[in-house]
Amino acid sequence: MSSIHVAPLREDLSFGARVTGVTLGVLEDPSVREQLRQVFDDRGMILFEDVEPDGALQVEISTVFGPLKDHPVPTVPRAGGALHPGVIEIGQAPREGNIVIVDGKEVTSWLPWHFDHCYNDKLNRAGVLRCLVGVTEGGQTGFADGIDLYRALSPELRAKIEDRNILYSLNLRFRDMRFGLADGFREVQPHKRLQETIDYGRDNLPRAVHPAVWTRDTGEKVLHVSPWMAEGIEGAETPEGDELLEAVCRELLATITPYFHTWRPTDMVIWDNLRMLHAVTGHDPDEPRVMHRTTIDGDYGLGYFENNAVGDKILEMVV
């Protein structure tokens, strides 16, 4: 009998699972590790509840799903050091990072819907997050299932986007978003620490290409479009092509059925980057928020660089 307990993330959602009972000792059992992999493949996302807030456990949970992928940029803080390699720290001091106006409110650490590494030819399999320093309000991480998004897309748009490929670039500036930007959005302050990377990407890096829709080994079709960093449709960078991609992004945002997670210190979340989109709601710019992340290596083999270009190490950067 399994020593862990698995339940739906929420009864009205077709994705996600809640898992309790995970410890370092429990993960020594190969049958538990295999059960977790099966739950992940089936549900696309797992919320581990009531876990020890420890870097060693985060690393061990991550290795259940594949080898860790380290961050190639040396300046990114390594939260685990030599003791827990592969753990990076995501956070900033008050008013240090991006500040935007969304829904009439000034927030920082806001991120629009996206999948990681869309600007690279290879994706990563998954991400694992936990929160070390939370905020009073906001700071939620949202998750949405690309299988649901494909099914919810209107038959007309589905037929038009089904066999198209989307171009992406490493341009993290929100004000440069060409598709799916929220009405009333305004950038107050860009992320100064990322500006050098943005400028380098704009001037030196090839664009990546990924299918708008792909099919899993289990047969489900996945709508996998990141409004953030999208440049257009390959072979259709025309007013008509832009209109189609904007329509897909707008309908995606209108029909999305997300789960937004409010963080506790005893939570960890893993999501399938080949299937899910994720976003962050943002929080009061005067409050700090610190997350620890590990990244799972693995790819679906469907991406490439435009014109068979060669990539750059900076394109491995985790966002």
Coordinates of C-alpha atoms in Angstrom, one line a residue, residues 145-152 158-159 161-163 212-224 274-275:
D145 CA -3.5 23.0 -19.0
G146 CA -2.8 23.1 -22.8
I147 CA -5.0 20.1 -23.3
D148 CA -7.9 22.0 -22.0
L149 CA -6.9 25.1 -24.0
Y150 CA -6.9 23.1 -27.2
R151 CA -10.4 21.6 -26.5
A152 CA -11.8 25.1 -25.5
R158 CA -8.3 25.5 -34.1
A159 CA -8.4 24.6 -37.8
I161 CA -3.7 27.4 -36.1
E162 CA -3.4 23.6 -35.9
D163 CA -0.4 23.2 -38.3
A212 CA 1.3 26.0 -31.8
V213 CA -0.2 22.6 -31.3
W214 CA 1.5 19.3 -30.6
T215 CA 0.3 15.7 -29.9
R216 CA 1.4 13.8 -26.8
D217 CA 2.3 10.1 -26.9
T218 CA -1.0 9.4 -25.2
G219 CA -2.9 11.1 -28.1
E220 CA -4.1 14.3 -26.6
K221 CA -3.4 17.5 -28.5
V222 CA -1.9 20.4 -26.6
L223 CA -2.4 24.1 -27.5
H224 CA 1.1 25.4 -26.5
L274 CA 5.7 20.8 -22.4
R275 CA 1.9 20.9 -21.5

